Short mmCIF file of C-alpha atoms in Angstrom, two decimals:
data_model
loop_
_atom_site.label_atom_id
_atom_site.label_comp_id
_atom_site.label_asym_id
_atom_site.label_seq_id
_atom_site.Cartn_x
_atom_site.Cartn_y
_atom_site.Cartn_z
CA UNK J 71 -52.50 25.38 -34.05
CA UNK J 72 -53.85 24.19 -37.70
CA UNK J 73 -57.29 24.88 -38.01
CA UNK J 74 -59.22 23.26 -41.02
CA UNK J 75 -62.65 22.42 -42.70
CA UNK J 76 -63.27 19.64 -44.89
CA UNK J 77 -66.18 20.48 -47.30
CA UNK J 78 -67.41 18.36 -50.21
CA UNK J 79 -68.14 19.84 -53.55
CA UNK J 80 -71.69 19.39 -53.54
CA UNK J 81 -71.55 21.65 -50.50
CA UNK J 82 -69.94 24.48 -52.68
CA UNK J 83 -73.22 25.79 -53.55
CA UNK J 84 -74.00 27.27 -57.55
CA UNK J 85 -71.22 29.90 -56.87
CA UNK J 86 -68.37 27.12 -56.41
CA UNK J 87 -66.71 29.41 -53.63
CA UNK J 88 -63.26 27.28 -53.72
CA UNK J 89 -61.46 30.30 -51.07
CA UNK J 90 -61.09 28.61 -48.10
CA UNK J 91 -61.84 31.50 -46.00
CA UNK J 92 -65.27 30.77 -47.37
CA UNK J 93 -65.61 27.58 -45.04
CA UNK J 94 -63.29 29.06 -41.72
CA UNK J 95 -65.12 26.43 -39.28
CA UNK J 96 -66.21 29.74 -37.07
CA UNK J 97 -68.31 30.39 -40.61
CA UNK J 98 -70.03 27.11 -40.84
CA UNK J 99 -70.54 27.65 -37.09
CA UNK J 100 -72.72 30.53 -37.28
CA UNK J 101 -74.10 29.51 -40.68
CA UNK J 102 -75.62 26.38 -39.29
CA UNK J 103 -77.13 28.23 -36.55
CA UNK J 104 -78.45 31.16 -38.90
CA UNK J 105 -80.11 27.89 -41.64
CA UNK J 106 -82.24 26.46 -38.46
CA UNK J 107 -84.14 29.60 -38.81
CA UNK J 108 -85.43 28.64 -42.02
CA UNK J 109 -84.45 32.28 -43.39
CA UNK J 110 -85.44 33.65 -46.69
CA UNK J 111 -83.12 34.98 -49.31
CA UNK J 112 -83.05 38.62 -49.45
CA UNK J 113 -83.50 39.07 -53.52
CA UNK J 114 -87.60 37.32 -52.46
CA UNK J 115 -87.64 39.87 -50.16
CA UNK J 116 -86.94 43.55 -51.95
CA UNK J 117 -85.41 45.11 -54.73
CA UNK J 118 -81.79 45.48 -54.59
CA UNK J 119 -79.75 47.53 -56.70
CA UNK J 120 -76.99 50.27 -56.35
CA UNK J 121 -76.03 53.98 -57.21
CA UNK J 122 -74.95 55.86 -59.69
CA UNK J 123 -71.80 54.43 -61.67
CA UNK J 124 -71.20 57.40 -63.72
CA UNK J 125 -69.07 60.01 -62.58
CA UNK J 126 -70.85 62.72 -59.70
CA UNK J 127 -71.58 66.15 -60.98
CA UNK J 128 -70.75 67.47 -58.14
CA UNK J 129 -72.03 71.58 -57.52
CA UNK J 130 -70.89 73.80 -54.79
CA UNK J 131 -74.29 75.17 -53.98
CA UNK J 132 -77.47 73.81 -54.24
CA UNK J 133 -78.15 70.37 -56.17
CA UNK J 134 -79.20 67.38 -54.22
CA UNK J 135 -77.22 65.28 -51.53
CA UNK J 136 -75.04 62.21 -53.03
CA UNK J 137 -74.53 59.40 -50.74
CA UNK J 138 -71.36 57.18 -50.41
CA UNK J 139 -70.48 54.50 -47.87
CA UNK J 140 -68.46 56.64 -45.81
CA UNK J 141 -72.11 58.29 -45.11
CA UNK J 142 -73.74 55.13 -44.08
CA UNK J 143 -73.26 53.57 -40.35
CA UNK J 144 -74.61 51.46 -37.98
CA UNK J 145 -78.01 52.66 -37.88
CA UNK J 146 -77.16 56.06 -38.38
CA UNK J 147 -75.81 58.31 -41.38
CA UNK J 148 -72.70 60.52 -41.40
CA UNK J 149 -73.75 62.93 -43.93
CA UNK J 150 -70.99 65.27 -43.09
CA UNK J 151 -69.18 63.60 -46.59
CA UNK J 152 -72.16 63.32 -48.58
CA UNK J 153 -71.08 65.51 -51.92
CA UNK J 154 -74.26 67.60 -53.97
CA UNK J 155 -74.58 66.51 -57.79
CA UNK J 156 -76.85 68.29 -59.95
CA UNK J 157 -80.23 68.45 -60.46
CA UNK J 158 -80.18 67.38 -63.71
CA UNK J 159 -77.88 63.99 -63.14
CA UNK J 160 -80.41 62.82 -60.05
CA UNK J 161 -83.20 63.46 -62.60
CA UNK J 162 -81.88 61.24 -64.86
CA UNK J 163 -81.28 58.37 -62.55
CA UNK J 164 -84.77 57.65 -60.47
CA UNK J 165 -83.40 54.20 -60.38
CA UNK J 166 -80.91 55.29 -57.79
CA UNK J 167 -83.26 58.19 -56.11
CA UNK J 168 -83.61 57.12 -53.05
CA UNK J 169 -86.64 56.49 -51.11
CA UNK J 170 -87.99 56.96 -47.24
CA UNK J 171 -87.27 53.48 -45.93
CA UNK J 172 -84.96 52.23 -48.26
CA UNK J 173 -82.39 50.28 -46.64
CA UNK J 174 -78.80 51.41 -47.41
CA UNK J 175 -76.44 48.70 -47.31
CA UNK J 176 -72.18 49.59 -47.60
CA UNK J 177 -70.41 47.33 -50.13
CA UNK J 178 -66.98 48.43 -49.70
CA UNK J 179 -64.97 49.70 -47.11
CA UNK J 180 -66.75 48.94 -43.95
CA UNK J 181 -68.78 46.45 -45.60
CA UNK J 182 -72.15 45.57 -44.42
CA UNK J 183 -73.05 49.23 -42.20
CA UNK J 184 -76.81 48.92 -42.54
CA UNK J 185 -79.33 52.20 -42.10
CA UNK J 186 -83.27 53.10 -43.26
CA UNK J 187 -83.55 55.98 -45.03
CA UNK J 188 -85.02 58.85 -43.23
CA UNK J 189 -87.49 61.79 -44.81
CA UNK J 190 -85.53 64.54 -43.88
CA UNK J 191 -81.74 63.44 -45.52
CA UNK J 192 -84.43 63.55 -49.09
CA UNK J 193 -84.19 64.22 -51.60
CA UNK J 194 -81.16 62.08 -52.08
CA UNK J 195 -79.38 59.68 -54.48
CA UNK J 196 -76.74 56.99 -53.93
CA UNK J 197 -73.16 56.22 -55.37
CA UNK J 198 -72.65 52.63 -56.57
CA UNK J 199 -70.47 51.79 -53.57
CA UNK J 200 -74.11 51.54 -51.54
CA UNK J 201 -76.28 48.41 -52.26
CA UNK J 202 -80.26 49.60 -52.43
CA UNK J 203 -82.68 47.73 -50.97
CA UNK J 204 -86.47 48.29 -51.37
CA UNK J 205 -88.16 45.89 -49.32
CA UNK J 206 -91.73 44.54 -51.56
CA UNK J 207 -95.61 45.96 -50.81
CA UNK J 208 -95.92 42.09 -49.93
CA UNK J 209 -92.85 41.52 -47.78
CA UNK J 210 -92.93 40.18 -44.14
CA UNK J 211 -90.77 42.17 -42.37
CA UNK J 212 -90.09 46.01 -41.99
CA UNK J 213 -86.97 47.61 -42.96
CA UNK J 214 -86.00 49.00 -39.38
CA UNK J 215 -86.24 45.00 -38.36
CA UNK J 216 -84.01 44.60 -41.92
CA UNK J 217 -81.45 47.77 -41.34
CA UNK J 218 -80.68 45.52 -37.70
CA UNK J 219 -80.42 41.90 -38.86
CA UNK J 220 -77.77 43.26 -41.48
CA UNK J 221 -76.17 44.81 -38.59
CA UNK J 222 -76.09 42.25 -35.86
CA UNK J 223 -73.28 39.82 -36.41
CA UNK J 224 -75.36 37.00 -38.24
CA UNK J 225 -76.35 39.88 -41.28
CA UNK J 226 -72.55 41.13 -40.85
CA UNK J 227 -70.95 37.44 -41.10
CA UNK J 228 -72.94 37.04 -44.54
CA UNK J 229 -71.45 40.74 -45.99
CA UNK J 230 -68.36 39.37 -44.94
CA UNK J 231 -68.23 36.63 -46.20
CA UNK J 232 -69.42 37.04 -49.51
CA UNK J 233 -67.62 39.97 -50.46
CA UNK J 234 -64.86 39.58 -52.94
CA UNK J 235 -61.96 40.60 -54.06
CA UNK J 236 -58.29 41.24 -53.84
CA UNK J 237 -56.90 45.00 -53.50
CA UNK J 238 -60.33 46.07 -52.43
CA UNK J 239 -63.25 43.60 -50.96
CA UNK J 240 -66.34 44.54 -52.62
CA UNK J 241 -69.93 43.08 -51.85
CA UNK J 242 -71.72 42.75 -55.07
CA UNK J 243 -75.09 43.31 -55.92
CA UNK J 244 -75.54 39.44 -56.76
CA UNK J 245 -74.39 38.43 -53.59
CA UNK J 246 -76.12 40.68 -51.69
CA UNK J 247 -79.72 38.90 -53.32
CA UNK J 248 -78.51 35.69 -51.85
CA UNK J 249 -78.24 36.89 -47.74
CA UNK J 250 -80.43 35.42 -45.83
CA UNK J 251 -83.10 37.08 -43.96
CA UNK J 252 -84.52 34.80 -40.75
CA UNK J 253 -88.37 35.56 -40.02
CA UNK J 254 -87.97 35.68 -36.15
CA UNK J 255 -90.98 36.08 -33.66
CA UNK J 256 -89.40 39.34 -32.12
CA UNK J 257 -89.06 41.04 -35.63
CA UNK J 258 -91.91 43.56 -34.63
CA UNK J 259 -90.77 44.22 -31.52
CA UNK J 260 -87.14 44.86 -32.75
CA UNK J 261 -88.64 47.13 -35.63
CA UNK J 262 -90.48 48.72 -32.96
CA UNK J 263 -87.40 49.42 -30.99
CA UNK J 264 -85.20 50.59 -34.01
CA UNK J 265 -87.57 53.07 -34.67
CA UNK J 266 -87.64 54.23 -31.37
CA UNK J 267 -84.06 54.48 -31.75
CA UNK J 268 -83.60 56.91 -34.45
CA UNK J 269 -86.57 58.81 -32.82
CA UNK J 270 -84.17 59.59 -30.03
CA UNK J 271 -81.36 60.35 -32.53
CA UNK J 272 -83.44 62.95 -33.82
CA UNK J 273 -84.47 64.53 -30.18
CA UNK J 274 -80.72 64.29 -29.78
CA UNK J 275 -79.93 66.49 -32.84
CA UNK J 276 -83.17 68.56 -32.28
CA UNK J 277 -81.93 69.52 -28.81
CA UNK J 278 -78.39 70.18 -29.88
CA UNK J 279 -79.89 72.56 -32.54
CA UNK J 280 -81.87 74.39 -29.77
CA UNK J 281 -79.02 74.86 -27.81
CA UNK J 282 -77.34 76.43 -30.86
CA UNK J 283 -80.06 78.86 -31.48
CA UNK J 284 -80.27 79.87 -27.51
CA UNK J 285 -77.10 80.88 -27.43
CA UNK J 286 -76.81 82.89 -30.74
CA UNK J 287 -79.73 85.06 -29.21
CA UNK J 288 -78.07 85.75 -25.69
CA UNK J 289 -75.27 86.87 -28.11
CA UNK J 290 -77.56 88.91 -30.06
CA UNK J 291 -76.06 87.18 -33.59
CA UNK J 292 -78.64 85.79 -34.87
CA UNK J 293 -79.40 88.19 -37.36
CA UNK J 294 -75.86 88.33 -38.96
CA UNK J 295 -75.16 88.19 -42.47
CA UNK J 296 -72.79 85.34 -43.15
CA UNK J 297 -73.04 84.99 -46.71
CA UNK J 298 -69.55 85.16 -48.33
CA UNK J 299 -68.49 87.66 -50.51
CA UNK J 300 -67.92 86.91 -54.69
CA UNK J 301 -65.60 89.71 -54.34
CA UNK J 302 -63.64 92.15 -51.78
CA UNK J 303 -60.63 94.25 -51.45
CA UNK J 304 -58.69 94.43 -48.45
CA UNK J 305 -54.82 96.80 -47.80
CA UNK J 306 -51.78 94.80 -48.55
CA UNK J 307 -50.92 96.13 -44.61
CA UNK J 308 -53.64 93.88 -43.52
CA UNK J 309 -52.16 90.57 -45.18
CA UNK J 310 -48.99 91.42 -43.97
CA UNK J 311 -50.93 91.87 -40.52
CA UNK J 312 -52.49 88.33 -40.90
CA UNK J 313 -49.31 87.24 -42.04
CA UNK J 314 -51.44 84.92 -45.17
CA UNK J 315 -52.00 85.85 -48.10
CA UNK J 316 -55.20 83.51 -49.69
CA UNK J 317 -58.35 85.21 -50.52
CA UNK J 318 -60.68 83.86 -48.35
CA UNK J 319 -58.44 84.31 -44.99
CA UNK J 320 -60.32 87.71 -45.27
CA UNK J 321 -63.56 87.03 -46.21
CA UNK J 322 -65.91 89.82 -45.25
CA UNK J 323 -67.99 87.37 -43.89
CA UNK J 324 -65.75 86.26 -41.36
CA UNK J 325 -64.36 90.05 -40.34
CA UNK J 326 -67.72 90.99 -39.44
CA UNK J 327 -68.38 87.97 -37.10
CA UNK J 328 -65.28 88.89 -35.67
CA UNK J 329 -65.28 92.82 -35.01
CA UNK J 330 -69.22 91.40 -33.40
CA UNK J 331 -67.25 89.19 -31.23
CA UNK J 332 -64.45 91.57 -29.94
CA UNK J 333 -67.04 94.71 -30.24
CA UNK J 334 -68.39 93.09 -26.34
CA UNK J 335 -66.57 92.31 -23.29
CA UNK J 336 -64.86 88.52 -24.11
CA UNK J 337 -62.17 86.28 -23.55
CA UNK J 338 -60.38 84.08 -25.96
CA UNK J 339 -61.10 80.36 -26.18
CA UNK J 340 -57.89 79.92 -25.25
CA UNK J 341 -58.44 81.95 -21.90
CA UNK J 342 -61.31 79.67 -21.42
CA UNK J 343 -59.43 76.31 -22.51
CA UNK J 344 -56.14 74.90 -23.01
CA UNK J 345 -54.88 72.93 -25.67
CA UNK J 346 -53.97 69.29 -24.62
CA UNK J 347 -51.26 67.74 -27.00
CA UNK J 348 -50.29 64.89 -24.68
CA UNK J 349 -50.04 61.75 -27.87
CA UNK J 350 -50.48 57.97 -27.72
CA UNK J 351 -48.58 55.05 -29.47
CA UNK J 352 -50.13 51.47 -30.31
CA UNK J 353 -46.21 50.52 -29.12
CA UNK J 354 -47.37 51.87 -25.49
CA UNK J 355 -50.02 49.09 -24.98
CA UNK J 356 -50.15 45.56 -24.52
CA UNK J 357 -51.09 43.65 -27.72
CA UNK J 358 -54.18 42.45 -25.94
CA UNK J 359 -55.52 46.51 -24.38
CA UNK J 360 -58.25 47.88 -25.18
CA UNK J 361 -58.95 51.51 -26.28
CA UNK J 362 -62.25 53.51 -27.93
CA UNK J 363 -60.79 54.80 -30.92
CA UNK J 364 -62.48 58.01 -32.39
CA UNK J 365 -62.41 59.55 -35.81
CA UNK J 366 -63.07 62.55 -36.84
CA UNK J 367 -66.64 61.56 -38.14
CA UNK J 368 -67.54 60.40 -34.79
CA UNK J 369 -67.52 63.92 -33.83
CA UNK J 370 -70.38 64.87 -36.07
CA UNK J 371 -72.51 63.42 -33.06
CA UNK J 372 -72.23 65.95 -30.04
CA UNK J 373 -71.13 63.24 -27.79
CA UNK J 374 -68.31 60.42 -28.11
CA UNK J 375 -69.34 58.28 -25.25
CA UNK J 376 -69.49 53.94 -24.64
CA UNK J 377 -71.52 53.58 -27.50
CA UNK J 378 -68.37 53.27 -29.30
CA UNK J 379 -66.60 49.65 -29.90
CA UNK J 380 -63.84 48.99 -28.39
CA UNK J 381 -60.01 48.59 -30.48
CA UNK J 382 -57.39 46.49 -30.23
CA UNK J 383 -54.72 48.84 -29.50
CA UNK J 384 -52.52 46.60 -31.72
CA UNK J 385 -54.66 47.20 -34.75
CA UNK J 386 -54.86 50.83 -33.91
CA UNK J 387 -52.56 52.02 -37.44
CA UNK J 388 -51.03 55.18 -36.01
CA UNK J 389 -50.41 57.71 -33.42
CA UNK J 390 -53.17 59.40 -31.60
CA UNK J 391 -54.44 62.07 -29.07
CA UNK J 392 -54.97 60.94 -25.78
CA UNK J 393 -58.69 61.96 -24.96
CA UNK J 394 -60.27 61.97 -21.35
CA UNK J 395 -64.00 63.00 -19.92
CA UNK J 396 -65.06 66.59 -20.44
CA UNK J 397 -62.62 67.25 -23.40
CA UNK J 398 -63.57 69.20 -26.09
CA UNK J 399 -62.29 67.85 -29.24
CA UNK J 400 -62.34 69.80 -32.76
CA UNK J 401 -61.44 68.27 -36.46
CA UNK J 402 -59.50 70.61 -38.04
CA UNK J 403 -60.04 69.56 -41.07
CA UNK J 404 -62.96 70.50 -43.25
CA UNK J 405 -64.67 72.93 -40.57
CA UNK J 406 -67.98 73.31 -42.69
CA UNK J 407 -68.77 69.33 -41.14
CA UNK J 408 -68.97 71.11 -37.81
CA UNK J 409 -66.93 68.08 -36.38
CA UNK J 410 -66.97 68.82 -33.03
CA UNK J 411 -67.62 66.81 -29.59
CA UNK J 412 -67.58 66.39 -25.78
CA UNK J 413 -65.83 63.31 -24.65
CA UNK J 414 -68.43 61.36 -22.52
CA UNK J 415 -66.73 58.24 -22.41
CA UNK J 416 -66.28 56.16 -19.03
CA UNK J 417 -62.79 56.22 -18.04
CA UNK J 418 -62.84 52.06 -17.46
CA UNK J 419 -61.08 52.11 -21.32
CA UNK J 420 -58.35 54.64 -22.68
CA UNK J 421 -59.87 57.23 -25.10
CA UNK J 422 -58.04 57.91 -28.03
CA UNK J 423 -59.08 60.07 -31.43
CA UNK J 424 -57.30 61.56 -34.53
CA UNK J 425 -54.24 63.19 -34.48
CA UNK J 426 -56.45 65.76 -36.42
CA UNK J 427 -58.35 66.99 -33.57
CA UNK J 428 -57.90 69.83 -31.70
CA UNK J 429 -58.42 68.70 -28.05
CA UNK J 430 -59.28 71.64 -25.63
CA UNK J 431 -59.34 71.07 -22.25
CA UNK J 432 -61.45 73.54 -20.07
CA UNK J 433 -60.29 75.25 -17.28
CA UNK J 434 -61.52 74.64 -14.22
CA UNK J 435 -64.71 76.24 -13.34
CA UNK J 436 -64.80 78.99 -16.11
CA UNK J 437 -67.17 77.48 -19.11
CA UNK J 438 -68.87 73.73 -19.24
CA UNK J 439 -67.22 71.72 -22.06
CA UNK J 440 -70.87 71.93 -22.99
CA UNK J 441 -71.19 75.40 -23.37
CA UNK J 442 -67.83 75.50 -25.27
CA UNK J 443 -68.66 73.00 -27.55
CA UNK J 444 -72.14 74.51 -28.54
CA UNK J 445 -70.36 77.68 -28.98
CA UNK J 446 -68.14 77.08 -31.41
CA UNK J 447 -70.84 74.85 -32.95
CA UNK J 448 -72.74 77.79 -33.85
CA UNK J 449 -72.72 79.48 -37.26
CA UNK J 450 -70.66 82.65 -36.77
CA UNK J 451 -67.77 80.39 -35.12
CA UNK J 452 -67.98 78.43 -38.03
CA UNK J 453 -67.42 81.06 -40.15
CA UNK J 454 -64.61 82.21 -38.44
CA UNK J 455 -63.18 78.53 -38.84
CA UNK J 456 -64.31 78.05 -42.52
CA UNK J 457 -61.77 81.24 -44.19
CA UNK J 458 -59.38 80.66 -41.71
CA UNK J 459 -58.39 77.38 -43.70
CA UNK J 460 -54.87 77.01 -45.56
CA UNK J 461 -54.43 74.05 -47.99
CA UNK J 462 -55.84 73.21 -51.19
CA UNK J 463 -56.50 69.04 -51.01
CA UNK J 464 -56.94 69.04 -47.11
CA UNK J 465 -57.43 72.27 -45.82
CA UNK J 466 -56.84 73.11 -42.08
CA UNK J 467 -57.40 75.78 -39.86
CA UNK J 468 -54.71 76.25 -37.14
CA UNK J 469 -54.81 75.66 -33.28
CA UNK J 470 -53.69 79.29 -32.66
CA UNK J 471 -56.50 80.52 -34.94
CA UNK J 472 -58.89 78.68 -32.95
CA UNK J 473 -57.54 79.63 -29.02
CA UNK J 474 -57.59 83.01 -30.15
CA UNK J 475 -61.64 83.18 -31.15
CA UNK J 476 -63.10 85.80 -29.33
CA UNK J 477 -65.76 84.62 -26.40
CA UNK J 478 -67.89 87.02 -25.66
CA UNK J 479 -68.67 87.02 -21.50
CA UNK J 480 -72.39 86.64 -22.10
CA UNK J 481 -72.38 83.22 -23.33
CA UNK J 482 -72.12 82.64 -19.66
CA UNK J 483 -75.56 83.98 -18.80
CA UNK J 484 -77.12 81.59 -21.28
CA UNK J 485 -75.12 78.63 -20.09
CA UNK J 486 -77.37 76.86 -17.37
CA UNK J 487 -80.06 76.54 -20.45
CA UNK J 488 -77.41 74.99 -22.30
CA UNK J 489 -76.28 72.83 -20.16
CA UNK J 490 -79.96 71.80 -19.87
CA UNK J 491 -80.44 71.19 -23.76
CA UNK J 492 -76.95 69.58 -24.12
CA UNK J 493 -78.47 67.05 -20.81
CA UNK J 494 -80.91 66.03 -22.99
CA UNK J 495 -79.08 65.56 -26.49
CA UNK J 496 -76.65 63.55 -24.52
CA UNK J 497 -79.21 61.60 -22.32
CA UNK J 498 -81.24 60.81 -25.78
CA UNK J 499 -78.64 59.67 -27.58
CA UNK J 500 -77.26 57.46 -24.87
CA UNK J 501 -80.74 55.89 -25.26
CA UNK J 502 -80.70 55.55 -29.07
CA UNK J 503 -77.24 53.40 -28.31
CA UNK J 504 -78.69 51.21 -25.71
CA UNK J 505 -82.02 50.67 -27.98
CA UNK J 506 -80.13 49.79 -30.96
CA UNK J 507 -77.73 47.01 -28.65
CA UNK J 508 -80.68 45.38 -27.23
CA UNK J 509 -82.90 45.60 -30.71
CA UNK J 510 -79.26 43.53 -31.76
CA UNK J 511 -78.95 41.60 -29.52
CA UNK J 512 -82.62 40.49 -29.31
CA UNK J 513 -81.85 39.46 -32.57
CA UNK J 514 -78.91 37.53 -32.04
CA UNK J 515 -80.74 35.43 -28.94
CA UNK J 516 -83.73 34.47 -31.05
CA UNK J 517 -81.52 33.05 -33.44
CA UNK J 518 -79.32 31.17 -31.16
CA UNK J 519 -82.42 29.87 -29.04
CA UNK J 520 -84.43 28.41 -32.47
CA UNK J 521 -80.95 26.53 -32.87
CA UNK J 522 -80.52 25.27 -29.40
CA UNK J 523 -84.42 24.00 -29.21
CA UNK J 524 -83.27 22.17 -32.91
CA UNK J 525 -80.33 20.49 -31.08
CA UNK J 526 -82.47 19.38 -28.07
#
């Protein structure tokens, strides 16, 4: 069925949008509701700007973190991808430095992914993919209340909408300056519970962390030198033993975790938990199905539970790992990002994730998926991971590489404490979800209730 709008040109507005997807009826919908609300243009409201546009210099060590949109969510930040650039280029740009509660705003990509800027990611700067926004000393609303409008689906209609563009949509500074903010009566109250929410995120994290650190000490690692090596000889009858022959496959580093490892009574991971390779086509589901579709940045969180939106499994691009509750999955790429999660989903919707994860099953009764995942969380496991890499653009470590990680039997007597720490990371961020849904949706209602009182 035709579906139309019939607009007149004074409607067009001083940018004479003449795209039709401009005025989709469901757009005029939403923006008549959003104008009852009186809302004020962003640009009266803060500063907005955007990164660097010059070229990172990007150093291995050191330097200060570099923001991009793939860092910047809903609410949160994935800094797993954030690059370091020198000292010396974030010196020269304080434009771009960024700021505790600065609101971070994506403007390509996934446009519109709102998040306040937290002390502890500074110091920081921003690429020019990331719109800036420093709310005035004057300004009636607080940027938590800000970060969630732009998030809820009347800020996210308005990134949509205005972005342009025809390879790539891009949302450009100008535009942004003309969203419009409403002033709504629960603003404080949603600020209040935004707050609250990255509060929990950070309990979530802080647990985690704890958890981490607990079990290092049963294993009596935490004192181990992980530091690689500039330089290091090793017998040509030891690569033929490992069967590689790149450098950093025997990095010192990583041989001493090891020989730790194996030097007490253990297992293998793989003795512990089996591999499940069991795949998953879009072409097995109705076009209408549902599935919660993870990637491998979801996995920087220690959970991947409800909070994530459901897919159509039509629009899902490729072939995925089937997932289910109490998996352990593991990106394989780029180990340093410590990608790595316990499925908590409800089984009510099929759980699906990159083909790139490693998806370890445990057996029954041995270790907690918990336990496992904190383990090979921890720092020496990573290090193991991080040389056992091949690849120059996207390097991987292998599935056998990773079954075959010694497990040392004592992680068992420290796993009812971390159990008890993982209860609480999981419990906490389970709460940051449901905070930031109802600080949305508050949103949302006040808006649509100040346009239903204007129609009655």
């Amino acid at each position: 069925m035709a579906v139309w709008s019939e607009v007149k040109v004074s409607a067009l507005g001083a940018g004479l949008r003449c795209d039709p997807e401009y005025y989709q009826p469901r757009y005029l919908a939403v923006a008549r509701r959003l104008d009852g609300t009186r809302p004020q243009r962003l640009g009266a409201l803060a500063l907005v700007t955007d990164g660097i546009h010059a070229a990172p210099d990007v150093v291995e060590e050191g330097g200060v973190r570099y923001l991009s949109a793939k860092c910047v969510k809903d609410n949160v930040f994935a800094l797993g991808d954030a690059l370091r650039i020198s000292g010396s280029q974030h010196s020269a740009n304080p434009r771009t430095s960024l700021r505790e509660n600065d609101v971070l705003i994506t403007t390509v990509g996934t446009i519109g992914n709102a998040a306040v800027v937290q002390p502890d990611i500074l110091p920081a700067n921003a690429d020019r993919h990331l719109g800036i926004l420093r709310l005035n000393k004057d300004a009636p609303v607080d940027p938590y209340y800000l970060a969630t409008f732009l998030n809820c689906k009347y800020g996210r209609f308005q990134s949509l909408r205005e972005a342009t563009g025809n390879v790539q949509l891009n949302l450009f500074i100008e535009k942004i300056r003309e969203l419009r903010v409403p002033l709504l009566d629960c603003a404080s109250a949603v600020a209040r519970q935004t707050r609250s929410a990255y509060a929990k995120r950070r309990e979530a994290a802080d647990a985690v962390g704890a958890a981490e650190s607990r079990l290092m000490q049963a294993l009596g690692l935490d004192h181990l030198e992980l530091a690689p090596s500039k330089c290091y000889t090793r017998r040509f009858r030891d690569l033929v033993l490992g069967g590689r022959f790149g450098a950093e496959y025997y990095m010192p580093a990583k041989k001493r975790v090891l020989d730790e490892l194996r030097s007490r009574p253990h297992k293998t991971v793989g003795e512990y938990a089996f591999a499940a390779r069991q795949m998953w086509s879009p072409a097995q589901a109705a076009g209408t199905d549902k599935v919660r579709n993870f990637d491998l940045t979801d996995a920087l969180e220690a959970y991947l539970d409800d909070a994530k939106e459901p897919t159509i499994a039509a629009e899902v691009g490729s072939i995925k790992k089937c997932l289910q509750a109490g998996d352990v999955v593991i990106s394989r790429l780029r180990s340093y990002l410590r990608e790595i999660a316990v499925v908590r989903a409800s089984p009510n919707l099929p759980c699906v994730g990159s083909s790139e994860f490693i998806v370890l099953r445990p057996r029954s009764g041995r270790l907690s998926a918990e336990t496992l995942m904190v383990f090979l969380r921890c720092p020496v496991v990573q290090t193991v991971l991080k040389w056992s890499q091949d690849g120059s653009n996207h390097p991987r470590f292998t599935e056998e590489d990773l079954l075959a990680i010694p497990l040392p039997d004592r992680v068992q007597e420290a796993q009812a404490e971390v159990n008890r720490f993982s209860r609480l990371a999981f419990a906490a961020n389970r709460e940051s979800a449901n905070l930031l849904q109802q600080a949305s949706r508050a949103v949302e209602d006040s808006i649509e209730a100040f346009a239903d009182r204007r129609k009655s």
